[in-house]
Amino acid sequence: MPINTPLLDFYRTMRRIRSFEEHVADLYVRGGTAGSMLHLSIGEEAAAAGVSAAMKPEDRFTTHHRGHGIFLARGAAPDRMMAEIAGKEVGYCRGKGGSMHIADMALGHLGANAIVGGGIPHVVGAGLSAKRLGTGAVAVAFFGDGAMQQGLLYESMNMAALWELPVVFVCVNNQYGMATRIDHATKVTAFDQRARAFGLAAAMVDGEDVEAVHAAASEIVDGARAGQPGYLAVTCYRFFGHGRMDKSPYRSPEEEAAGRKRDPIAFARARLIERGLSEAAALDAIDTAARAEMAATVDFATAATAPALASMFRDVFAVGEPEPESVRTRIARVLARS
Amino acid sequence: MVEITYRDALRDALRDAMAADDRVVVIGEEVGAYGGAYGVTKGLIEEFGPERLIDTPISEPGIVGTAVGAAMTGLRPVAELMYVDFLGLVMDQLANQAAKIRYMFGGQIGVPMVLRTQGGTGRSAGAQHSQSLEAWVMHTPGLRLAMPATAEDAYHLLRQALTLSDPVVFIEHKALYARKETADLTRAPAPWGKAIVRRPGRDATIVTYSRMVHVALEAANRLAALGHDVEVIDLRTLAPLDIETVIASVNRTGRAVALSEGPLTAGVAAELAARISEECFDYLEDPVIRIAGEDIPIPVSPELEAGSVPSVELVVETLTRMLSR
Ligand SMILES: Cc1ncc(C[n+]2csc(CCOP(=O)(O)OP(=O)(O)O)c2C)c(N)n1
Ligand SMILES: [Mg+2]
């Protein structure tokens, strides 16, 4: 009988994330997704599971373009995620956003972003509103190591620190921004130093060990809730290419093999068994259940209907505002008159 | 004559310009070892080395600002923005700095840089990676703007841009990179700033640029089968704008359609329609019609995306309406 420990929950979350990513990748390759870009978070599951578990339900967050895992860990319904990525009406954003623009206000997800660094300042604003409205919520920005070189991050860190906002910056450092390894993008990779320079509490943690991520994140998130904003860099490895079709020719097979050994799921599994908290068969059952769950999301997304063409004019402005007149309608109107 | 893609023509232009002029450097994300997100600079680092193909961090305002400073002090930088959408990040360096330096400083110095980027729909890349933002550039005095439709123009316009004394924004179309054509790159090019009549016709004029040139040509072919003879003008550069070629055509045909992929309102087609209406008023049989992108962000769903920009069908339908009355 597996014993209910946080680690087992983390394991389940991480397995569900990986299984989701495997299924969405497969759907993408078969041409079943809407967007031409698909970024998998395989290898980064501990960042998603560990930080999410340190957050409360009312907390807000934004993610970068590699955000499926974070959103799942925050409680997303994988079928609606899969449907969004497939560009379907029942998806989280009615098929208008896709993988890189998924959001759900009900779960505090203020949005994934296709502009590197674009979502970071929004958490400063969410921290400001939490403080002013007294909600007690923390706002967490998730972003990649690539965003560490965007100026906007430093404006955001400075304001969060200056105003003592309940804000946390989480860098998922998977070592690469596209084909560029971090040491080709910056001279100093000890990113926590930068955060400290602004007056943030800061830590770096090994992204293979989900318990360590959770412990570090808890300290930073709790601190932010008490008025000391913080920064956490989770060091991991991007197991596959930048996008699904990228075969990473710019890094050696040896490096990849070593990087993929730093697998947070295998690590948690070994630890669960070693501590006698679970056994292989029970963990296999979790894996099987995750696969079945995610396979069903693919069926759901595939069967779902595409948005009606006219829906493209919806949501440019608030409900009740007039929709833009279509080009075709305008031309017919003008030519009928002249 | 060679069979060449738009992508390869761009690379040839960069290679030839770099070979001819030591001052030319390329600076941007993944332009070196990786060869560019769309493969345009592939192989150039082997020829010219990392000192001239400069890979950068993800720091767009820094990239463009660096190019501005380098251009003012003796280099001829080609800065690359992976997506035109990132103009949102660099607009200060482009519009408040590069575009104004010559004028503000009383003509002491120019900013001879090229900002290469790509835009447009066709890859289901979503609202932040599919826009057509040329109107932002065209609306900024001090900037030049080229938007090639063909491989031959991609080559020549980029070479010409690299001889100019002022900042040039060079916007490629993501759906054209793989397009192949038979081109003669040794033939003397059309002068910078001149439009080209891609298809002569008597009944109406379509004025357009970039990918929409091909939409217009396909529409003109279908219209020919219906008995309508439509002229297609490819502007090639939007700044300068060769309005003379447009006026001559519209005064002959008496009907004009301004076609652009960018959003309708206050867009390039709006400027074209205004110019044509002013200049050709006495010759026009119909109002100048704008066919442009819908006034909406670009949705990721491929069906909605395709429906949000002008199609061959819409162009045919519009001209049929105009010409069957
Ligand atoms: C402002 C901006 N610049 C460039 C890009 C193109 N781009 C998309 S993802 C990416 C790499 C991002 O690296 P990182 O932040 O480390 O995230 P990762 O992909 O590794 O998760 C780049 C350069 C972009 N989308 N937005
Ligand atoms: Mg990264």
XYZ file of C-alpha atoms and ligand atoms in Angstrom:
690
model
C 0.000 0.000 0.000
C 1.555 3.349 -0.939
C 1.684 5.807 1.918
C 0.206 9.227 1.220
C 3.119 11.629 1.295
C 3.605 14.886 -0.536
C 6.275 13.156 -2.571
C 3.729 10.709 -3.948
C 1.504 13.620 -4.940
C 4.453 15.293 -6.597
C 5.204 12.078 -8.430
C 1.640 11.852 -9.718
C 1.634 15.485 -10.817
C 4.943 15.132 -12.604
C 3.854 11.934 -14.326
C 0.630 13.544 -15.482
C 2.610 16.475 -16.887
C 5.002 14.258 -18.753
C 2.218 12.118 -20.105
C 0.335 15.209 -21.227
C 3.423 16.459 -23.044
C 3.998 13.100 -24.719
C 0.419 13.007 -25.908
C 0.318 16.593 -27.122
C 3.610 16.063 -28.965
C 2.141 13.080 -30.710
C -0.995 15.005 -31.637
C 1.193 17.809 -32.999
C 3.218 15.466 -35.171
C -0.006 14.026 -36.557
C -1.148 17.539 -37.493
C -3.867 17.692 -34.860
C -2.808 20.884 -33.086
C -3.571 24.426 -34.163
C -0.299 26.238 -33.682
C 2.930 25.667 -35.552
C 4.860 25.992 -32.308
C 4.865 23.484 -29.487
C 7.264 23.695 -26.558
C 7.434 20.712 -24.246
C 8.293 20.959 -20.553
C 9.689 17.440 -20.270
C 12.543 17.499 -17.756
C 11.090 20.552 -15.988
C 8.277 18.806 -14.112
C 9.760 19.369 -10.661
C 9.753 23.142 -11.162
C 6.048 22.994 -11.996
C 5.034 20.554 -9.264
C 7.305 21.853 -6.514
C 6.561 25.557 -6.888
C 2.846 25.026 -7.488
C 2.516 23.053 -4.286
C 4.024 25.987 -2.396
C 1.254 28.275 -3.687
C -2.287 28.701 -2.367
C -5.447 28.389 -4.454
C -5.975 32.143 -4.540
C -2.478 32.872 -5.844
C -1.993 34.242 -9.345
C 0.650 33.390 -11.912
C 1.881 33.954 -15.442
C 3.990 31.592 -17.517
C 6.270 31.645 -20.507
C 5.655 29.740 -23.733
C 6.686 26.442 -22.126
C 3.916 26.488 -19.592
C 1.768 23.342 -20.005
C 3.273 21.655 -16.950
C 2.889 24.641 -14.659
C -0.757 25.063 -15.595
C -1.472 21.365 -15.072
C 0.197 21.487 -11.686
C -2.039 24.438 -10.782
C -5.096 22.314 -11.443
C -5.884 22.753 -15.148
C -8.307 20.353 -16.775
C -6.089 18.565 -19.269
C -8.928 17.957 -21.713
C -9.642 21.671 -22.052
C -5.926 22.329 -22.363
C -5.599 19.758 -25.115
C -8.652 21.224 -26.847
C -7.149 24.722 -26.682
C -3.893 23.512 -28.150
C -5.933 21.840 -30.890
C -7.627 25.199 -31.558
C -11.111 24.090 -30.528
C -14.024 26.112 -29.206
C -14.175 24.222 -25.873
C -10.536 25.018 -25.166
C -9.589 27.407 -22.381
C -9.402 30.350 -24.789
C -11.978 29.258 -27.389
C -9.247 28.143 -29.757
C -7.884 31.651 -30.164
C -4.781 31.277 -28.021
C -3.302 27.814 -28.442
C -0.320 26.376 -26.602
C 1.529 29.669 -26.161
C -1.456 31.740 -25.036
C -3.348 29.542 -22.628
C -4.946 31.238 -19.629
C -7.669 30.646 -17.038
C -8.665 33.408 -14.686
C -10.617 30.969 -12.497
C -7.385 29.186 -11.601
C -5.383 32.378 -11.275
C -3.588 31.814 -14.583
C -3.133 35.334 -15.945
C -1.696 33.955 -19.124
C 1.053 32.170 -20.965
C 3.042 34.394 -23.287
C 4.841 34.145 -26.612
C 6.873 37.266 -25.950
C 9.912 36.240 -23.918
C 9.520 38.126 -20.634
C 6.136 39.531 -21.620
C 4.218 38.117 -18.654
C 6.730 39.068 -15.980
C 5.550 42.607 -15.169
C 1.946 41.432 -14.911
C 2.758 39.769 -11.602
C 4.045 43.066 -10.279
C 0.609 44.434 -11.087
C -1.074 41.397 -9.561
C 1.062 41.873 -6.451
C 0.087 45.521 -6.320
C -3.606 44.698 -6.506
C -3.256 41.917 -3.927
C -1.592 44.340 -1.539
C -4.044 47.162 -2.159
C -7.125 44.926 -2.025
C -5.777 42.908 0.883
C -6.449 39.527 -0.712
C -3.406 37.826 0.739
C -2.618 36.354 -2.669
C 0.904 35.991 -4.012
C 1.675 36.462 -7.708
C 4.277 34.232 -9.326
C 5.937 34.777 -12.700
C 7.371 31.678 -14.357
C 9.856 32.263 -17.161
C 12.894 30.718 -18.789
C 16.584 31.476 -18.484
C 16.320 33.356 -21.777
C 14.155 35.973 -20.103
C 16.999 36.608 -17.642
C 18.507 38.813 -20.363
C 15.365 40.900 -20.958
C 15.488 44.357 -19.422
C 11.835 44.189 -18.434
C 12.662 41.582 -15.790
C 14.886 44.021 -13.960
C 12.356 46.823 -14.029
C 9.893 44.335 -12.560
C 12.249 43.067 -9.867
C 13.084 46.591 -8.849
C 9.461 47.667 -8.492
C 8.463 44.504 -6.649
C 11.292 45.009 -4.161
C 10.787 48.752 -3.826
C 7.089 48.386 -3.075
C 7.494 45.183 -1.000
C 4.912 43.358 -3.058
C 3.796 39.735 -2.636
C 5.585 38.716 -5.820
C 7.825 35.789 -6.732
C 9.953 35.429 -9.862
C 10.621 31.818 -10.830
C 13.206 31.138 -13.500
C 12.956 27.665 -15.006
C 16.582 27.419 -16.016
C 16.686 24.617 -18.572
C 20.139 25.729 -19.756
C 19.003 26.835 -23.205
C 17.145 29.608 -24.965
C 16.472 28.024 -28.347
C 19.958 26.964 -29.514
C 21.848 29.269 -27.172
C 23.326 27.758 -24.016
C 23.119 30.099 -21.041
C 26.856 30.690 -20.881
C 26.639 32.056 -24.432
C 23.894 34.441 -23.371
C 25.409 35.858 -20.219
C 28.685 36.194 -18.356
C 27.299 35.449 -14.910
C 24.959 32.500 -14.561
C 24.582 32.752 -10.787
C 21.225 34.380 -11.370
C 20.280 34.657 -7.703
C 22.960 37.346 -7.317
C 21.062 39.614 -9.636
C 17.851 39.241 -7.664
C 19.623 39.923 -4.379
C 21.096 43.075 -5.862
C 17.552 44.422 -6.126
C 16.639 43.470 -2.579
C 14.788 40.254 -3.301
C 15.128 37.075 -1.288
C 16.770 34.639 -3.688
C 17.725 31.000 -4.051
C 18.821 28.498 -6.667
C 17.651 24.918 -6.405
C 18.270 21.629 -8.173
C 15.315 20.841 -10.414
C 15.883 17.121 -10.252
C 14.747 16.983 -6.638
C 11.114 18.011 -6.371
C 11.178 18.018 -2.566
C 14.086 20.446 -2.597
C 12.223 22.648 -5.097
C 9.139 22.568 -2.919
C 11.085 23.442 0.213
C 12.911 26.336 -1.427
C 9.743 27.598 -3.090
C 7.781 27.437 0.156
C 10.266 29.669 1.881
C 10.267 32.205 -0.953
C 6.486 32.174 -1.478
C 5.760 32.446 2.258
C 8.234 35.298 2.467
C 6.524 37.083 -0.413
C 3.164 36.698 1.294
C 4.675 38.411 4.306
C 5.987 41.299 2.205
C 9.453 40.131 1.146
C 9.342 39.485 -2.599
C 11.610 36.751 -3.873
C 13.290 34.940 -6.701
C 13.902 31.262 -7.301
C 15.950 29.698 -10.090
C 15.202 26.030 -10.699
C 18.107 24.389 -12.481
C 17.046 21.660 -14.871
C 17.622 20.445 -18.420
C 15.466 20.780 -21.519
C 15.260 17.114 -22.495
C 14.275 17.723 -26.128
C 14.455 20.439 -28.761
C 13.252 23.984 -28.353
C 10.117 23.181 -30.319
C 8.836 19.718 -31.074
C 10.512 19.653 -34.509
C 13.911 20.888 -33.278
C 16.362 17.990 -33.117
C 18.925 20.085 -31.164
C 21.846 19.588 -33.570
C 23.700 22.238 -31.574
C 24.324 19.994 -28.579
C 26.115 16.691 -28.312
C 24.404 13.339 -27.776
C 26.624 12.865 -24.718
C 25.430 16.105 -23.218
C 21.815 15.180 -23.906
C 22.209 11.732 -22.409
C 23.727 13.221 -19.269
C 21.042 15.907 -19.120
C 18.212 13.419 -19.452
C 19.648 11.417 -16.560
C 18.699 14.355 -14.394
C 15.121 13.191 -14.502
C 12.922 14.469 -11.671
C 10.395 11.676 -12.160
C 12.946 8.874 -12.019
C 14.518 10.618 -9.037
C 11.227 10.816 -7.123
C 10.377 7.249 -8.019
C 13.672 5.927 -6.721
C 13.291 7.911 -3.536
C 9.748 6.706 -2.912
C 10.829 3.107 -3.247
C 14.034 3.569 -1.295
C 12.176 5.147 1.608
C 9.599 2.418 1.525
C 6.868 4.918 0.796
C 5.721 3.139 -2.322
C 6.589 0.249 -4.555
C 7.150 -0.187 -8.246
C 3.757 -1.739 -8.951
C 1.873 1.086 -7.268
C 3.892 3.665 -9.163
C 3.310 1.797 -12.404
C -0.397 2.025 -11.698
C -0.084 5.798 -11.350
C 1.760 5.901 -14.669
C -0.907 3.819 -16.388
C -3.690 5.973 -15.020
C -1.929 9.127 -16.226
C -1.530 7.673 -19.697
C -5.186 6.703 -19.866
C -6.242 10.131 -18.654
C -4.137 11.930 -21.237
C -5.070 9.611 -24.088
C -8.686 10.497 -23.356
C -7.865 14.218 -23.631
C -6.593 13.644 -27.145
C -9.846 11.929 -28.096
C -11.782 14.753 -26.493
C -9.820 17.443 -28.338
C -9.960 15.635 -31.657
C -13.718 15.148 -31.467
C -14.386 18.732 -30.357
C -15.707 21.224 -32.895
C -13.664 24.025 -34.409
C -14.776 27.558 -33.632
C -17.213 29.112 -36.101
C -15.588 31.527 -38.524
C -17.655 34.446 -37.247
C -16.234 33.914 -33.760
C -13.065 35.644 -34.903
C -14.816 38.982 -34.347
C -15.815 38.122 -30.788
C -13.811 39.371 -27.772
C -11.871 42.119 -29.512
C -13.652 44.313 -26.983
C -15.934 43.637 -24.045
C -19.248 41.849 -24.412
C -21.887 44.324 -25.534
C -19.493 46.444 -27.581
C -20.072 46.293 -31.331
C -17.918 43.756 -33.158
C -15.693 44.971 -35.996
C -17.458 44.914 -39.359
C -15.910 42.307 -41.619
C -13.970 43.483 -44.651
C -16.287 41.514 -46.938
C -19.426 43.110 -45.477
C -17.977 46.599 -45.704
C -16.981 46.195 -49.341
C -20.417 44.886 -50.297
C -22.031 47.789 -48.458
C -19.803 50.423 -50.048
C -20.174 49.060 -53.559
C -23.937 48.722 -53.195
C -24.102 52.401 -52.359
C -21.846 53.859 -55.031
C 18.946 32.260 -64.604
C 18.810 30.305 -61.359
C 16.142 28.469 -59.410
C 16.201 30.151 -56.053
C 14.069 30.476 -52.959
C 13.267 33.744 -51.221
C 15.263 32.476 -48.242
C 18.354 31.662 -50.311
C 18.143 34.970 -52.164
C 18.219 36.809 -48.840
C 21.232 34.792 -47.761
C 22.997 35.517 -51.065
C 22.334 39.220 -50.592
C 23.828 39.168 -47.100
C 26.801 37.121 -48.276
C 27.522 39.387 -51.251
C 27.100 42.525 -49.157
C 29.408 41.168 -46.453
C 32.006 40.155 -49.018
C 31.837 43.578 -50.662
C 31.876 45.647 -47.486
C 33.776 44.781 -44.333
C 31.673 47.124 -42.293
C 28.551 44.953 -42.656
C 27.830 42.908 -39.520
C 24.754 40.846 -38.678
C 23.506 41.007 -35.119
C 20.576 39.141 -33.623
C 19.219 36.082 -31.845
C 20.381 32.764 -33.297
C 21.802 34.401 -36.433
C 25.214 32.746 -36.110
C 25.729 29.074 -35.371
C 22.036 28.235 -35.661
C 21.639 30.107 -38.938
C 18.537 32.133 -38.099
C 15.130 31.025 -36.886
C 14.007 30.796 -40.514
C 17.370 29.654 -41.856
C 18.296 32.852 -43.691
C 21.805 33.204 -42.256
C 22.659 29.494 -42.381
C 26.309 28.936 -43.252
C 27.340 32.577 -43.103
C 29.190 32.172 -39.821
C 31.524 29.659 -41.492
C 32.414 32.260 -44.100
C 32.550 35.398 -42.016
C 33.085 34.235 -38.452
C 31.416 35.087 -35.168
C 32.829 38.619 -35.182
C 30.514 39.463 -38.069
C 27.603 37.115 -37.288
C 26.939 38.178 -33.765
C 24.668 35.998 -31.669
C 22.915 37.949 -28.975
C 21.002 37.256 -25.789
C 17.219 37.690 -25.926
C 17.452 41.456 -25.515
C 15.683 43.098 -28.444
C 15.881 46.748 -27.382
C 19.581 46.169 -26.735
C 20.086 44.597 -30.156
C 18.459 47.456 -32.042
C 20.055 50.124 -29.862
C 23.469 48.529 -30.392
C 22.871 48.615 -34.131
C 21.958 52.294 -33.922
C 25.178 53.153 -32.106
C 27.295 50.988 -34.395
C 25.727 52.584 -37.469
C 26.590 56.042 -36.126
C 30.214 55.101 -35.616
C 31.357 53.314 -38.729
C 29.666 49.936 -39.074
C 26.782 48.903 -41.310
C 24.760 46.679 -39.026
C 22.007 44.359 -40.106
C 20.007 43.814 -36.944
C 17.615 40.879 -37.013
C 14.336 40.694 -35.120
C 13.044 37.150 -35.183
C 9.424 38.347 -35.512
C 8.095 41.742 -36.558
C 5.820 41.502 -33.514
C 8.878 42.269 -31.382
C 8.723 45.808 -32.759
C 6.575 46.193 -29.659
C 9.770 45.854 -27.621
C 12.095 47.920 -29.819
C 9.901 50.756 -30.964
C 11.763 53.273 -28.832
C 15.125 52.472 -30.373
C 13.606 52.408 -33.845
C 11.112 55.273 -33.836
C 12.446 57.620 -31.155
C 16.124 57.007 -31.792
C 17.077 55.631 -35.230
C 14.389 57.555 -37.102
C 15.112 60.887 -35.472
C 18.864 61.108 -35.026
C 19.679 62.699 -38.382
C 16.928 65.299 -38.030
C 17.261 66.139 -34.332
C 21.002 66.544 -34.649
C 20.680 68.945 -37.528
C 21.834 66.554 -40.224
C 25.219 65.823 -38.651
C 24.916 62.076 -38.928
C 22.644 59.354 -40.219
C 21.903 55.850 -38.988
C 22.750 53.556 -41.909
C 21.378 50.320 -40.471
C 18.999 47.668 -41.726
C 16.494 46.037 -39.411
C 15.604 42.686 -40.982
C 12.530 40.933 -39.695
C 9.612 38.833 -40.869
C 5.895 39.018 -40.360
C 2.499 37.940 -41.551
C 0.174 34.996 -41.188
C 0.303 31.506 -42.605
C 1.917 29.439 -39.895
C -0.700 29.487 -37.191
C 1.747 31.202 -34.893
C -0.850 33.105 -32.904
C -1.594 36.693 -31.964
C 1.960 37.631 -30.933
C 3.836 36.032 -33.852
C 1.686 36.686 -36.946
C 1.099 40.383 -37.263
C 1.622 42.738 -40.188
C 2.966 45.882 -38.532
C 4.306 47.766 -41.546
C 1.924 50.649 -40.888
C 3.767 51.398 -37.627
C 6.955 51.813 -39.616
C 5.405 53.661 -42.542
C 3.838 56.070 -40.054
C 7.248 57.059 -38.685
C 9.066 59.796 -40.589
C 12.762 58.991 -40.960
C 12.387 55.270 -41.634
C 12.654 53.477 -44.981
C 10.575 50.354 -45.496
C 11.032 47.508 -47.988
C 8.700 44.500 -48.291
C 9.786 42.151 -51.077
C 7.359 39.754 -52.745
C 9.834 37.777 -54.826
C 13.247 36.192 -54.439
C 14.722 38.559 -57.000
C 13.464 41.569 -55.060
C 14.521 40.024 -51.768
C 18.056 39.954 -53.132
C 18.177 43.350 -54.776
C 16.230 45.333 -52.219
C 18.441 44.015 -49.413
C 21.592 44.847 -51.357
C 20.249 48.315 -52.085
C 19.147 48.827 -48.480
C 22.747 48.194 -47.457
C 23.951 51.119 -49.539
C 21.551 53.719 -48.148
C 22.387 56.388 -45.611
C 19.287 56.052 -43.448
C 17.653 53.308 -41.379
C 15.762 50.730 -43.413
C 13.213 48.330 -41.991
C 13.172 45.245 -44.171
C 10.128 43.062 -43.567
C 10.114 39.590 -45.072
C 7.041 37.369 -45.135
C 7.193 34.085 -43.245
C 5.017 32.340 -45.827
C 7.402 33.251 -48.677
C 10.708 31.798 -47.438
C 10.270 28.473 -49.191
C 8.803 29.992 -52.367
C 10.967 29.139 -55.347
C 11.294 31.105 -58.556
C 13.503 31.357 -61.590
C 15.439 34.568 -61.200
C 18.287 36.395 -62.836
C 20.202 38.013 -60.026
C 22.834 39.417 -62.372
C 20.324 41.479 -64.342
C 20.335 45.176 -63.404
C 17.699 45.597 -60.704
C 14.836 48.036 -60.717
C 15.900 51.169 -58.872
C 15.270 51.405 -55.130
C 11.893 52.967 -54.497
C 10.313 52.053 -57.860
C 7.164 49.961 -58.050
C 6.786 47.232 -60.677
C 3.751 46.351 -62.759
C 3.619 42.577 -62.220
C 0.720 42.097 -64.612
C -0.602 44.681 -67.031
C -4.352 45.115 -67.376
C -6.968 47.547 -68.638
C -9.983 47.236 -66.352
C -8.764 47.842 -62.803
C -5.574 48.218 -60.748
C -4.646 46.254 -57.644
C -1.926 48.000 -55.643
C -0.182 45.757 -53.163
C 3.137 44.394 -51.796
C 4.746 41.402 -50.097
C 2.771 38.133 -50.015
C -0.421 39.820 -51.201
C 1.223 40.306 -54.622
C 0.792 36.573 -55.159
C -2.784 36.664 -53.935
C -3.454 39.513 -56.383
C -1.814 37.698 -59.296
C -3.791 34.541 -58.656
C -6.976 36.594 -58.405
C -6.097 38.399 -61.657
C -5.704 35.046 -63.387
C -9.107 33.898 -62.211
C -10.619 37.244 -63.188
C -9.111 36.915 -66.660
C -11.085 33.703 -67.080
C -14.191 35.743 -66.250
C -13.274 38.323 -68.888
C -11.764 40.978 -66.604
C -8.300 42.345 -67.297
C -6.729 43.465 -64.023
C -3.385 45.192 -63.515
C -1.260 44.268 -60.494
C 1.290 46.685 -59.057
C 3.914 45.502 -56.577
C 5.099 48.501 -54.569
C 8.300 46.744 -53.358
C 9.047 49.594 -50.966
C 6.445 51.440 -48.909
C 8.897 54.203 -48.015
C 9.661 55.613 -50.425
C 6.253 55.104 -51.998
C 6.206 55.170 -55.790
C 2.861 56.870 -56.192
C 3.630 57.939 -59.782
C 3.446 54.387 -61.081
C 0.174 53.937 -59.231
C -1.336 57.166 -60.549
C -0.413 56.349 -64.136
C -2.069 52.954 -63.837
C -5.243 54.086 -62.096
C -5.731 57.003 -64.459
C -5.711 54.416 -67.241
C -7.904 51.748 -65.627
C -10.250 54.019 -63.649
C -10.596 51.555 -60.809
C -8.346 50.789 -57.861
C -8.128 48.253 -55.083
C -5.556 48.729 -52.303
C -4.651 45.309 -50.940
C -2.782 44.687 -47.684
C -2.517 41.866 -45.163
C -2.276 44.273 -42.217
C -5.327 45.426 -40.272
C -7.695 47.668 -42.225
C -8.017 50.688 -39.991
C -5.326 53.336 -40.449
C -3.321 50.762 -42.372
C -1.199 50.807 -45.509
C -4.257 50.254 -47.710
C -5.875 53.286 -46.099
C -2.891 55.457 -46.999
C -2.898 54.105 -50.549
C -6.633 54.693 -50.922
C -6.247 58.263 -49.695
C -3.393 58.984 -52.084
C -5.226 57.477 -55.047
C -8.458 59.304 -54.208
C -6.623 62.624 -54.018
C -4.507 62.139 -57.089
C -6.867 60.302 -59.448
C -10.233 61.763 -58.438
C -11.323 62.756 -61.942
C -10.473 59.365 -63.397
C -12.147 57.086 -60.852
C -15.258 55.135 -61.842
C -15.673 53.611 -58.375
C -14.556 54.405 -54.846
C -11.074 53.108 -54.142
C -11.674 49.875 -52.267
C -9.440 48.688 -49.434
C -9.059 44.955 -49.011
C -7.097 44.328 -45.849
C -6.811 42.228 -42.735
C -9.715 42.258 -40.317
C -9.480 44.656 -37.389
C -8.778 41.828 -34.954
C -5.756 40.153 -33.347
C -4.682 37.053 -35.314
C -6.298 33.922 -33.824
C -4.220 30.733 -33.585
C -6.861 28.418 -35.074
C -5.793 27.875 -38.700
C -9.300 28.353 -40.078
C -9.806 31.606 -38.220
C -6.310 32.766 -39.072
C -6.852 32.209 -42.788
C -10.232 33.907 -42.562
C -8.758 37.000 -40.946
C -6.634 38.122 -43.910
C -7.533 38.774 -47.566
C -8.013 35.675 -49.705
C -7.924 35.186 -53.472
C -11.686 34.589 -53.301
C -12.327 37.928 -51.605
C -10.231 39.778 -54.193
C -12.014 38.021 -57.069
C -15.389 38.668 -55.496
C -14.636 42.357 -54.942
C -13.342 43.017 -58.448
C -16.154 41.026 -60.000
C -18.594 43.261 -58.150
C -16.757 46.377 -59.330
C -16.408 45.243 -62.921
C -19.852 43.736 -63.531
C -21.822 46.912 -63.095
C 10.775 38.852 -27.143
C 11.027 37.567 -27.798
N 12.224 37.340 -28.373
C 12.472 36.174 -29.002
C 11.510 35.216 -29.077
C 11.780 33.931 -29.804
N 11.960 32.883 -28.807
C 10.921 32.130 -28.409
S 11.336 31.101 -27.187
C 12.923 31.636 -27.187
C 13.897 31.061 -26.229
C 13.466 31.307 -24.838
O 14.341 30.719 -23.959
P 13.978 30.593 -22.435
O 13.481 31.902 -21.946
O 15.147 30.009 -21.763
O 12.746 29.597 -22.410
P 12.753 28.056 -22.850
O 12.345 28.034 -24.282
O 14.082 27.499 -22.648
O 11.726 27.425 -21.991
C 13.111 32.613 -28.152
C 14.387 33.292 -28.436
C 10.264 35.490 -28.483
N 9.258 34.618 -28.547
N 10.047 36.658 -27.837
Mg 15.590 28.076 -21.345
